[in-house]
Coordinates of C-alpha atoms and ligand atoms in Angstrom, one line a residue:
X1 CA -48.4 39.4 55.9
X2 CA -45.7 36.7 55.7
X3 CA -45.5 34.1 53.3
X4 CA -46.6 31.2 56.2
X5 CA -49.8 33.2 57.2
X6 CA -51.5 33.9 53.5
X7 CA -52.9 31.3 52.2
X8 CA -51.1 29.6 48.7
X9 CA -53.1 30.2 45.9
X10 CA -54.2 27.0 44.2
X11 CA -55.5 25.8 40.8
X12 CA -59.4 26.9 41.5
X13 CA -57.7 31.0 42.2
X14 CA -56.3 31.2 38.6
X15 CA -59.8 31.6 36.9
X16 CA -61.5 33.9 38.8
X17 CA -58.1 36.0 39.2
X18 CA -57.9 36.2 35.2
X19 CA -62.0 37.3 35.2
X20 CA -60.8 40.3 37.9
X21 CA -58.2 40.9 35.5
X22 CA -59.1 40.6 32.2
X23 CA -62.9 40.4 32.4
X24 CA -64.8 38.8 29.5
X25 CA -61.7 38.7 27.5
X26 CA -60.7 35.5 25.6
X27 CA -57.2 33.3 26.0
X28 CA -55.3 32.0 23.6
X29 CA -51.9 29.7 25.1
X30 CA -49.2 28.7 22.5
X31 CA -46.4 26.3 23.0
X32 CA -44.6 23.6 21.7
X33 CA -46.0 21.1 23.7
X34 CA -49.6 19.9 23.7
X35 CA -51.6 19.1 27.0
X36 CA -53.4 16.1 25.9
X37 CA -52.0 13.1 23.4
X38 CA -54.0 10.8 21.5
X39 CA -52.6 7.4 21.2
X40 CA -53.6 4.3 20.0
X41 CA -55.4 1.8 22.8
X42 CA -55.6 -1.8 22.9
X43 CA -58.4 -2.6 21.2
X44 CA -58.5 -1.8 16.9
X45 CA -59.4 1.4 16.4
X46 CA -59.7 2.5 20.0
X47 CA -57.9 5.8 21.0
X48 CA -56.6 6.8 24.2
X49 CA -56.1 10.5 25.7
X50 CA -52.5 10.6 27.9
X51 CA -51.4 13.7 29.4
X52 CA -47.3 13.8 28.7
X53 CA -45.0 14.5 31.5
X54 CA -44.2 18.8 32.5
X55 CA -44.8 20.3 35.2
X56 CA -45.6 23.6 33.0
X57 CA -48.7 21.7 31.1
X58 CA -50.0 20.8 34.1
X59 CA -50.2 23.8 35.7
X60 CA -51.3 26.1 32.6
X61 CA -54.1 22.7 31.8
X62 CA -56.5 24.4 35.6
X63 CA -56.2 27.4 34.1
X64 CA -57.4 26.5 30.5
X65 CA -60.5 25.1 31.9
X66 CA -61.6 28.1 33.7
X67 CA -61.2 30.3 31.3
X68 CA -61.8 28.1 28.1
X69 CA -60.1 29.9 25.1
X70 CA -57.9 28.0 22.7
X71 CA -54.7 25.7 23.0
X72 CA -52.9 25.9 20.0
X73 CA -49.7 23.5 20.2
X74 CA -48.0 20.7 18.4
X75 CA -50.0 17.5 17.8
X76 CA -47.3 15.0 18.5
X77 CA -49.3 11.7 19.2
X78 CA -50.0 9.1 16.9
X79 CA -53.8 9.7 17.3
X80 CA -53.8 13.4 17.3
X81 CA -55.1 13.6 13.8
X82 CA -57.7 11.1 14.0
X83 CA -59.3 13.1 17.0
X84 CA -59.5 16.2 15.8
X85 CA -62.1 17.8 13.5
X86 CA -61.8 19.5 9.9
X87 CA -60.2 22.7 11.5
X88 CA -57.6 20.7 13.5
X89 CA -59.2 21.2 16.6
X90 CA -60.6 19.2 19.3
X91 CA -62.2 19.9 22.8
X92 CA -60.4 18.9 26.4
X93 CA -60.0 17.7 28.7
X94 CA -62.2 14.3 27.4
X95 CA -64.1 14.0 30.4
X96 CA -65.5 17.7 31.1
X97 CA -64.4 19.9 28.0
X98 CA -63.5 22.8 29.2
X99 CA -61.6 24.7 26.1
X100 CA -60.2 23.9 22.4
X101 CA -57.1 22.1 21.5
X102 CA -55.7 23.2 18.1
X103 CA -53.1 21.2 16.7
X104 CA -51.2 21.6 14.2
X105 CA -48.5 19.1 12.5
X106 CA -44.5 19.3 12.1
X107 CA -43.4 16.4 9.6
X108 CA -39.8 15.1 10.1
X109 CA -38.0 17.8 8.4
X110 CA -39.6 20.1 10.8
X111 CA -38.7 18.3 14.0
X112 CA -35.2 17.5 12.6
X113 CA -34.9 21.1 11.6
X114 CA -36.9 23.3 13.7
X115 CA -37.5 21.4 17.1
X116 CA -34.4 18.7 16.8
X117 CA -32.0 21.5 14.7
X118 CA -32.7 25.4 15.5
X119 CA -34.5 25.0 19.1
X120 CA -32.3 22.0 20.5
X121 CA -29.1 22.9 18.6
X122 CA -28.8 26.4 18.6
X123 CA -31.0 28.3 21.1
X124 CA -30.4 25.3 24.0
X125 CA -27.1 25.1 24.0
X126 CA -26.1 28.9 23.2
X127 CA -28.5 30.0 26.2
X128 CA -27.1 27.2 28.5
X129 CA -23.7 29.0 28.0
X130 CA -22.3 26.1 25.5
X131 CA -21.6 27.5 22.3
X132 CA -19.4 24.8 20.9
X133 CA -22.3 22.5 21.4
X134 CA -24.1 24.7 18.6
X135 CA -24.7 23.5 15.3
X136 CA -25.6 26.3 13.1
X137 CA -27.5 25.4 9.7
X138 CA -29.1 27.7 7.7
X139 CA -31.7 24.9 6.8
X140 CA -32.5 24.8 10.8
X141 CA -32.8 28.4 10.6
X142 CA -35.0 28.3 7.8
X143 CA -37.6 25.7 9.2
X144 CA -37.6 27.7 12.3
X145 CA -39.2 30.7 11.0
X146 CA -41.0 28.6 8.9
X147 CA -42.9 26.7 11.3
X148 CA -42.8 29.7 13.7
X149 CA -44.6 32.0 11.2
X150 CA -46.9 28.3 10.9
X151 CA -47.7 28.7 14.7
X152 CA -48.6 32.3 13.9
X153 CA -51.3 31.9 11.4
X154 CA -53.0 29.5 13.6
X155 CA -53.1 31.8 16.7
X156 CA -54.7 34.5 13.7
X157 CA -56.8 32.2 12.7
X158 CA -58.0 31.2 16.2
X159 CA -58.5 35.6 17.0
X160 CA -60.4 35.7 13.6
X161 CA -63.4 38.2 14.5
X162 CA -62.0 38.6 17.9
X163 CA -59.3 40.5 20.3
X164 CA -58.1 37.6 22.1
X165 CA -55.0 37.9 24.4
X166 CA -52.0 35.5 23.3
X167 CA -50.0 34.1 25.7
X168 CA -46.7 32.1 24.4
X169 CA -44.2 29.6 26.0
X170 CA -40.5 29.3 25.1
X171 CA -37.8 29.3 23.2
X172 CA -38.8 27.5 20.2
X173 CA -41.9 30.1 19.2
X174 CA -39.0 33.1 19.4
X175 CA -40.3 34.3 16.0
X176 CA -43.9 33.7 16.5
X177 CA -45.0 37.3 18.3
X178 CA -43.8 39.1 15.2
X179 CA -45.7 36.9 12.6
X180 CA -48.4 37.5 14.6
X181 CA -47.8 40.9 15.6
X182 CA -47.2 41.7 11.7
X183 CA -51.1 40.6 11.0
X184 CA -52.4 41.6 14.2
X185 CA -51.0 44.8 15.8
X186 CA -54.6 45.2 17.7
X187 CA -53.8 41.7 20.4
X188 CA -52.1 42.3 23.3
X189 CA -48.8 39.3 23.6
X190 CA -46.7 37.9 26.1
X191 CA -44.1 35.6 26.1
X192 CA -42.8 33.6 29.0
X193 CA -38.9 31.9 28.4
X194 CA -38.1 29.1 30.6
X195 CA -34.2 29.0 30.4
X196 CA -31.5 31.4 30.9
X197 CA -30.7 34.1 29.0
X198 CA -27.1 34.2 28.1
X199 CA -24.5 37.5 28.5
X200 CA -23.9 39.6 25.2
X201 CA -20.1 37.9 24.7
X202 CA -21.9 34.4 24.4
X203 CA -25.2 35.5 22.6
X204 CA -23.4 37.6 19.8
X205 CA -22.5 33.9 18.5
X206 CA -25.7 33.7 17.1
X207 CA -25.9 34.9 13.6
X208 CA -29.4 35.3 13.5
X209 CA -29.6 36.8 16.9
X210 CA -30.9 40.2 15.6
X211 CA -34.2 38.3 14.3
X212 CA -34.4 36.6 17.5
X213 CA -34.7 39.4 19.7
X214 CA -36.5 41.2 17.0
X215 CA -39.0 38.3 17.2
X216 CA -39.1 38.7 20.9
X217 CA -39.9 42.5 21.2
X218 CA -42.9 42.0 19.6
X219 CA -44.5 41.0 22.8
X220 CA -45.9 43.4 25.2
X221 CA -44.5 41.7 28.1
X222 CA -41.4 39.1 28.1
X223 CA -41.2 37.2 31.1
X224 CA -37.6 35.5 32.0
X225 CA -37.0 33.5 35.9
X226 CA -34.3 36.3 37.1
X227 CA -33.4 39.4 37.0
X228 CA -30.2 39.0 35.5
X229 CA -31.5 37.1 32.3
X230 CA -33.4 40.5 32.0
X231 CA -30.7 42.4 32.2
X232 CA -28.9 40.0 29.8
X233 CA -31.4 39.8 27.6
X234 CA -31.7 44.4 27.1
X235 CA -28.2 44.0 27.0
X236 CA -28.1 42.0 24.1
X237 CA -31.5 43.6 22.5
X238 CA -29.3 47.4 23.1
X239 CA -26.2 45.8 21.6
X240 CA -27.1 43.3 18.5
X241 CA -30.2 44.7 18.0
X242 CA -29.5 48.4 18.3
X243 CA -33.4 48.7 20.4
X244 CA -33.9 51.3 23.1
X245 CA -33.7 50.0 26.4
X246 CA -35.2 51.9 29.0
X247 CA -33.0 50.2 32.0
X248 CA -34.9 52.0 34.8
X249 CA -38.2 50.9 33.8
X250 CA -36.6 47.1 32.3
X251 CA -38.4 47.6 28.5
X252 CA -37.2 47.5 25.4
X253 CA -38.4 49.4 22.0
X254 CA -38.2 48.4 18.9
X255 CA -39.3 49.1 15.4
X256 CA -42.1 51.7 17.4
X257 CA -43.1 48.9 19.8
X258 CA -42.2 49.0 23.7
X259 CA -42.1 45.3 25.2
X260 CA -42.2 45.2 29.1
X261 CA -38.8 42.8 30.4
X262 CA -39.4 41.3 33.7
X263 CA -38.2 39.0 36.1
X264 CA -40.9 36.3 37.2
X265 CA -39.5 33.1 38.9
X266 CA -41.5 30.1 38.2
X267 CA -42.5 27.4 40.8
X268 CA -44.4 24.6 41.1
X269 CA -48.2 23.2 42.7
X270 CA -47.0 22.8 46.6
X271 CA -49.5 21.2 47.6
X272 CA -49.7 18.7 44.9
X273 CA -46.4 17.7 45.9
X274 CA -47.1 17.6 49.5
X275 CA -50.5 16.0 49.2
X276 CA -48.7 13.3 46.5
X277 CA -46.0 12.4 48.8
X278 CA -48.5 11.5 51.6
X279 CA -51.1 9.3 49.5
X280 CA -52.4 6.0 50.4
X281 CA -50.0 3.9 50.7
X282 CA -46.8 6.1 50.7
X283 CA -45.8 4.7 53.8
X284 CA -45.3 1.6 52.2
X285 CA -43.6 2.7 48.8
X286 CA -41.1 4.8 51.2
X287 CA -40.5 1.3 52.7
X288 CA -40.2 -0.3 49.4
X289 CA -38.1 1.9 47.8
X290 CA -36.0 2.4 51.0
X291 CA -35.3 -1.4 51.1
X292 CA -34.6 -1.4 47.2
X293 CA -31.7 1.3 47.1
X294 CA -30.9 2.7 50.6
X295 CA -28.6 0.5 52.7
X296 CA -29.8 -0.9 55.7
X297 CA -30.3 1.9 58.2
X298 CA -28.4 4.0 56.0
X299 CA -28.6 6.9 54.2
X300 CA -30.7 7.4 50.6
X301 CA -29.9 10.3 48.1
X302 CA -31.4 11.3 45.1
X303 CA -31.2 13.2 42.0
X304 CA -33.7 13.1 39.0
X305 CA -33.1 15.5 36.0
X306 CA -33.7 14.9 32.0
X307 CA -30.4 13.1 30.8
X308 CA -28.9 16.8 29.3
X309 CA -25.9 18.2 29.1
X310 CA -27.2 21.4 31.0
X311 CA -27.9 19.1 34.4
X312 CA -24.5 18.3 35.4
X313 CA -24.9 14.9 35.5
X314 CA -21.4 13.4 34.8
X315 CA -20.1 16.3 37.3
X316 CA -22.2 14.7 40.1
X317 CA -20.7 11.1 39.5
X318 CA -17.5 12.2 39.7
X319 CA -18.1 14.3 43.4
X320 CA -20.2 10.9 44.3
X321 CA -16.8 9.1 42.8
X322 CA -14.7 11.2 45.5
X323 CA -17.5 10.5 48.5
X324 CA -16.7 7.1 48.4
X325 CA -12.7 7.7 47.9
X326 CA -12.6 9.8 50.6
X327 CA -15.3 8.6 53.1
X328 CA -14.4 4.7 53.5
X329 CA -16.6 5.2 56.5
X330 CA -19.6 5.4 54.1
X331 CA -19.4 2.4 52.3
X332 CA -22.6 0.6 52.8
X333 CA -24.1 3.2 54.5
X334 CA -24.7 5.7 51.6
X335 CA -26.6 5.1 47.9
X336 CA -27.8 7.6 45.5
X337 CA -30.7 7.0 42.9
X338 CA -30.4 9.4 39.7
X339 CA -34.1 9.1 38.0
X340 CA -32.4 10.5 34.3
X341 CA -35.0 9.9 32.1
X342 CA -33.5 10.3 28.1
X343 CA -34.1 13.2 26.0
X344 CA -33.9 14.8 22.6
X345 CA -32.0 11.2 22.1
X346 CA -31.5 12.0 18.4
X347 CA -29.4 14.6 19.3
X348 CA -25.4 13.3 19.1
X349 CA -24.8 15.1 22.4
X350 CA -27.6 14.1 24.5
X351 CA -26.4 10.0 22.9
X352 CA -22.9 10.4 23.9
X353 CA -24.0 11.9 27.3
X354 CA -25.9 8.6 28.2
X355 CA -23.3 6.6 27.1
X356 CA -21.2 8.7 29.6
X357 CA -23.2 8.5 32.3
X358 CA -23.9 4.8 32.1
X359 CA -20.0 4.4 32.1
X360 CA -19.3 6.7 35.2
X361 CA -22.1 5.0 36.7
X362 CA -20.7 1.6 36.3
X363 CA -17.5 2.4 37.1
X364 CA -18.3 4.0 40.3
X365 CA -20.3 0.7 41.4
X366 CA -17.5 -2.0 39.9
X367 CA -15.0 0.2 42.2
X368 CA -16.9 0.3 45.2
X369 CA -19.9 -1.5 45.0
X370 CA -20.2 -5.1 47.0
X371 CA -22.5 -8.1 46.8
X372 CA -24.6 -6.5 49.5
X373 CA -24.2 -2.9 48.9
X374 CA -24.2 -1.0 45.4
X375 CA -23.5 2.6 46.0
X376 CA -25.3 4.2 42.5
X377 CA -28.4 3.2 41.1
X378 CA -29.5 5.1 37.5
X379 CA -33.1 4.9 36.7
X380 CA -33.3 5.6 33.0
X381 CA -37.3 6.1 33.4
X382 CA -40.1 8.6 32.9
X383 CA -41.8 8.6 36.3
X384 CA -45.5 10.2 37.2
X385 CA -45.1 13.1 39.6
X386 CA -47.3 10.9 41.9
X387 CA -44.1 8.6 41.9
X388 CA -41.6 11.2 42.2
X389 CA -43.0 12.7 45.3
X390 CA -42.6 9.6 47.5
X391 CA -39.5 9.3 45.9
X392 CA -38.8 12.4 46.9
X393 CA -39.7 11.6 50.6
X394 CA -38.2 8.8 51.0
X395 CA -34.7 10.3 50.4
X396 CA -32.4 11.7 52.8
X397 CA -30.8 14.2 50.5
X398 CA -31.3 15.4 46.7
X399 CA -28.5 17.1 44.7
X400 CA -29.6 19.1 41.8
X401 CA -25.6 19.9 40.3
X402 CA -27.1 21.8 36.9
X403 CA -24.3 23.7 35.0
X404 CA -26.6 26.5 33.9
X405 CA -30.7 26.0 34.4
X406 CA -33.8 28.5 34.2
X407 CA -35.0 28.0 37.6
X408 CA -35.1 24.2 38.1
X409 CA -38.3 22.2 39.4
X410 CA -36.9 19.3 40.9
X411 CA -35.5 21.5 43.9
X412 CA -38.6 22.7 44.7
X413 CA -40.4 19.4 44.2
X414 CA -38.3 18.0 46.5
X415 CA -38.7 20.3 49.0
X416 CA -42.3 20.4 48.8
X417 CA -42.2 16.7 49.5
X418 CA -40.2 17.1 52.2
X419 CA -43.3 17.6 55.0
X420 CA -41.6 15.9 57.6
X421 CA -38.6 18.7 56.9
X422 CA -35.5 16.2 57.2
X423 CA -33.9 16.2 54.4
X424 CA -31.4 18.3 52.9
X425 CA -31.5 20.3 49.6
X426 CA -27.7 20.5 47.7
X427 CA -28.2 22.8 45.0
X428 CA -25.9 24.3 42.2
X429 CA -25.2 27.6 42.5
X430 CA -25.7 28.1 38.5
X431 CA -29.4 26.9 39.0
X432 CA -32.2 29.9 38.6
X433 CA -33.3 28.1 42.0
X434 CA -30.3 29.2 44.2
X435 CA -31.1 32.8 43.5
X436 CA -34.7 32.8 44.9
X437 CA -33.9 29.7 47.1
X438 CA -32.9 29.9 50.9
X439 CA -31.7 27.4 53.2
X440 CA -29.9 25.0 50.7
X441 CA -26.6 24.1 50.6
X442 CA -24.7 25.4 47.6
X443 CA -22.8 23.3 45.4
X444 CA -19.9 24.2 42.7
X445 CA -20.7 21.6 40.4
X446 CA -16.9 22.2 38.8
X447 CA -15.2 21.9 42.4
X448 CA -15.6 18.1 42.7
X449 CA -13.6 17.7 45.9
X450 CA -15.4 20.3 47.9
X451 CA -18.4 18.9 46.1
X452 CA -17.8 15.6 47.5
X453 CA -17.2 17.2 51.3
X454 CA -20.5 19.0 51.1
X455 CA -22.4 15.7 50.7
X456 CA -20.7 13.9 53.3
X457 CA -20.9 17.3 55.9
X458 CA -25.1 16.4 54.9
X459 CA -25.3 13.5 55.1
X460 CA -24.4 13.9 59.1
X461 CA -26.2 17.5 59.3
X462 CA -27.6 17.7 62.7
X463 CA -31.4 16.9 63.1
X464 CA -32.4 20.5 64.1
X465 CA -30.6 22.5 60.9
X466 CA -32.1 20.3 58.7
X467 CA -35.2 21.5 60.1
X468 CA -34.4 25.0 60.0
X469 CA -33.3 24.7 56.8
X470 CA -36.2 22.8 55.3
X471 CA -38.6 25.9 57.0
X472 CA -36.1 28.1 55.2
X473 CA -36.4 26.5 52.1
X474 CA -40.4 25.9 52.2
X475 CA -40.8 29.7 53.3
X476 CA -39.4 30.7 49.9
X477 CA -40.4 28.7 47.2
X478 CA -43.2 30.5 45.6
X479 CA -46.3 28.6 44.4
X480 CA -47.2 27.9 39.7
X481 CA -50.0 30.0 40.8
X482 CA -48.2 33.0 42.6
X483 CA -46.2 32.9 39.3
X484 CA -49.4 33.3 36.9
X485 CA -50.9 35.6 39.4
X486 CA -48.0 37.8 38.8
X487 CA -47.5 37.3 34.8
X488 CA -51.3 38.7 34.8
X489 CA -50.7 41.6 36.6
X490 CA -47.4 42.4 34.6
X491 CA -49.4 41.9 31.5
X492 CA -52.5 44.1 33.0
X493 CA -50.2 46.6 33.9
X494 CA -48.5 46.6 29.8
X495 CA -52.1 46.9 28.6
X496 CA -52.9 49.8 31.0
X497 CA -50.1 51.6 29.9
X498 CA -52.1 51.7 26.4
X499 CA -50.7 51.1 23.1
X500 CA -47.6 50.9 22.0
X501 CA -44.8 53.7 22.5
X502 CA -43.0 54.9 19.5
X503 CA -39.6 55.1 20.0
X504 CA -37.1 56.5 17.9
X505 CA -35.3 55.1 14.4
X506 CA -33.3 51.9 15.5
X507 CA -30.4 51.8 14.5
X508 CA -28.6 48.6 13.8
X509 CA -25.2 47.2 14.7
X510 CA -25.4 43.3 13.2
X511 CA -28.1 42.1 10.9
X512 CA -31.5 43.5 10.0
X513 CA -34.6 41.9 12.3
X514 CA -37.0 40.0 11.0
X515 CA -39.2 42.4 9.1
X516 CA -36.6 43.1 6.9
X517 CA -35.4 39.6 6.0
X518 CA -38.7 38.9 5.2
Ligands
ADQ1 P1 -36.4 21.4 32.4 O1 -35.0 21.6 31.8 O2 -37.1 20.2 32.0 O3 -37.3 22.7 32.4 P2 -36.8 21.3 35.4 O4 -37.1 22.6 35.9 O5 -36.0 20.5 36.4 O6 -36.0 21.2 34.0 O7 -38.1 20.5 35.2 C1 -38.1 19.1 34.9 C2 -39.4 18.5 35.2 O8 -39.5 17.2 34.6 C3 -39.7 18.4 36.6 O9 -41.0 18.7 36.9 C4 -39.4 17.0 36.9 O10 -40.2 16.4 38.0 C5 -39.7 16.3 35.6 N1 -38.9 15.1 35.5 C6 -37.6 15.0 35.4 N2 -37.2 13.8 35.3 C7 -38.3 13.0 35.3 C8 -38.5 11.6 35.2 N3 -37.6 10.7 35.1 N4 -39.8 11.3 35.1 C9 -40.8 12.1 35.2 N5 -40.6 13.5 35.3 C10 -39.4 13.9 35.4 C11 -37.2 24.0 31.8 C12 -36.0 24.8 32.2 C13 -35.9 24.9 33.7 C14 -37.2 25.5 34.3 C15 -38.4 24.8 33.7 C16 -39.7 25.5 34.0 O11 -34.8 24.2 31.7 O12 -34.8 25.6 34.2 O13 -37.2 25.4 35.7 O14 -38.3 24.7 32.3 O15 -39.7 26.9 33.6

């Protein structure tokens, strides 16, 4: 059966594919990131319920209210406290509650030290291939377990009297599978990581690496976008942590538990896209927008990433810089929108980035730019996906230049957008994407001049190969629900293979895991 002729699952598949799977059984999701806010409305006292931005919430939210369970996550809005009850925990979604929300609360030592210091300082940058953009503290280190163990304790509180299975989400709950684990050996765990995993020579920077892999293996299943973070990832849990790998079967054993390493690649809700990016009046935004930023019966491109050091945004300027230094021919016929919506702004980094990016941008405009033609326009904004999908459509060509990235949503987004298949994916070869992606062009985001060539040799690609290309493209980019669908039957597959292996003594070449730092 090809990929065209089976149907794409869809949000209403995931609940009755988790009963065939795990009948009767109970869920329990953990992330950083809650699902629902509550804010603060107009009116005294009245509350509001917003869901924040991410793709991933979105898509795990259908899923939640099939099979109920318990959310535990972060309560970050301003409301969140005055909506729940006595045990932290409140019921969603508002209109049709479907499972629980359980929140529970970092003050600002914890986001500083934890999300802001360990997560954003250490674990982002060092898995994005950045090391000198780490900032080790052994107060960031400290809060992390801390509010990792924190995490854990809710999750055994939330399986009290029951064998629920845990599902976790990301690099900032590293830790959290052996807290739980170390309370709980009976519930079955599994962990998915959204970015890369980096090779053994960059991950041995981290001092507490041991403990993080340690942390890790305490899952039953560990979930990564590619095969090669796998591989990275045994490599470094063989190496640092001194565990057993298996590499024929991709697991891992550790301290007499066997964890399951695989390679799932995420995607996104197709349709949604497709069905946003045709809505009501998207005829008319396309013509708005295309009035607002593309030149007249010219040609729009687009890019929208978080403003971070990982996306490759200053790269892109500077191959948009040599587009219009080499191509005269484009001047007033060619614009590019980047959407770069801030981030993690506390972060020195992620400030100085902006500042960079607002400069390149500025240059590149007071350089070429006219009175009636301005050839970059930076939209500093959050958008709703709703937004980004006409967006999306209405452009000619997106470049995604990321330095290192998981997977990468946007490429997909924009190519589920892309119905009327005439546009034209760039995409950096050092985004997740590329390697499951066909029928892009690739882009060295360090190779500015041939960078700048491949834009231009898109901008006039032939009708017809941007066809073939786009039915390339669609024909390959997975579905959020093909990527649960397979998670579940990883995980089903880990739990058939019964309990946990015992594997021999570890030895250890760094530090001890977490168990014995305790
Ligand atoms: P991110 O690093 O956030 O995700 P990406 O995969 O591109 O990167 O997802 C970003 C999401 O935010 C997209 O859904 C995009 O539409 C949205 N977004 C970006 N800018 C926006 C804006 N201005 N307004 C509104 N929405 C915006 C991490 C990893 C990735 C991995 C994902 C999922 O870094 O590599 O693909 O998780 O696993």
């Amino acid at each position: 059966m090809t990929s065209e002729s089976r149907r794409r699952p869809g949000p209403e598949d995931v609940g009755p594919l988790f009963g065939e799977l795990f009948p009767g059984e109970r869920l329990i999701v953990v992330s950083n990131r809650e699902p629902y806010e509550h804010r603060w409305g107009e009116g005294v006292g009245d509350i509001e319920v917003r869901r924040p931005a991410g793709g991933l919430t979105s898509a795990l939210d259908p899923l939640m209210r099939a099979v109920g369970g318990v959310w535990v996550a972060w309560g970050s809005g301003e409301a969140d406290a005055q909506a729940v009850d006595d045990h932290d925990r409140v019921r969603m979604p508002p209109e049709d509650p479907a499972f629980t929300l359980r929140r529970l609360w970092l003050d600002q030592h914890d986001i500083h030290r934890y999300y802001l210091g360990f997560a954003n300082q250490f674990l982002w940058p060092i898995c994005h291939l950045r090391p000198e953009l780490t900032r080790v503290r052994a107060r960031y280190w400290e809060r992390y377990r801390r509010v990792n163990r924190r995490f854990a304790e809710a999750v055994i509180d939330e399986a009290l009297g029951s064998q629920p299975l845990v599902w976790l989400q990301d690099y900032q709950l590293a830790l959290t599978p052996h807290f739980i684990r170390e309370k709980r050996p009976d519930l079955s765990l599994a962990h998915f990581w959204h970015i890369p995993w980096p090779p053994y020579e960059i991950f041995q920077v981290a001092p507490q690496g041991a403990e993080v892999i340690a942390g890790l293996l305490a899952n039953d299943l560990l979930g990564f976008h590619l095969q090669s973070y796998v591989n990275n990832f045994l490599d470094c849990a063989e190496r640092i942590l001194g565990a057993q790998v298996d590499w024929q079967q991709c697991t891992a054993t550790h301290a007499g538990h066997t964890c399951r390493v695989r390679a799932i690649p995420i995607s996104i809700d197709v349709d949604a896209f497709a069905t946003a990016a045709h809505a009501g009046n998207a005829e008319e935004q396309i013509r708005t927008l295309r009035t607002r930023y593309a030149p007249p019966g010219g040609i729009l491109g687009v890019g929208v990433d978080r403003m971070d050091y990982a996306k490759g945004l200053p790269e892109k300027i500077k191959a948009l810089d040599f587009v219009f230094e080499r191509y005269p021919e484009l001047h007033g016929r060619f614009s590019f929108v980047q959407v770069a919506v801030p981030s993690r702004t506390a972060i020195e980094a992620y400030d100085e980035l902006t500042r960079k990016v607002e400069r390149m941008v500025w240059e590149v405009n007071d350089r070429f730019g006219s009175d009636r033609w301005r050839p970059l326009h930076l939209i500093k904004q959050a958008l709703p996906p709703e937004r980004l999908a006409v967006l999306y459509r209405a452009s000619d060509l997106c470049v995604v230049g990321s330095l290192a990235d998981g997977m990468n949503l946007v490429a997909k987004e924009y190519v589920a957008s892309k119905t009327d298949s005439d546009g034209v994916l760039l995409l950096s070869r050092f985004a997740g994407a590329a390697d499951v992606l066909e029928g892009h062009v690739e882009v060295n985001p360090y190779d500015p001049e041939e960078y700048a060539r491949l834009i231009r040799d898109a901008i006039h690609m032939p009708a017809a190969e941007k066809r073939e290309r786009m039915e390339r493209l669609r024909g390959t980019i997975g579905s959020i629900y093909l990527w649960m669908e397979q998670f579940f039957r990883y995980w089903a597959e880990a739990r058939e293979a019964g309990p946990a292996a015992t594997g021999p003594a570890t030895r250890y070449r760094s530090k001890p895991a977490v168990a014995a730092a305790e």
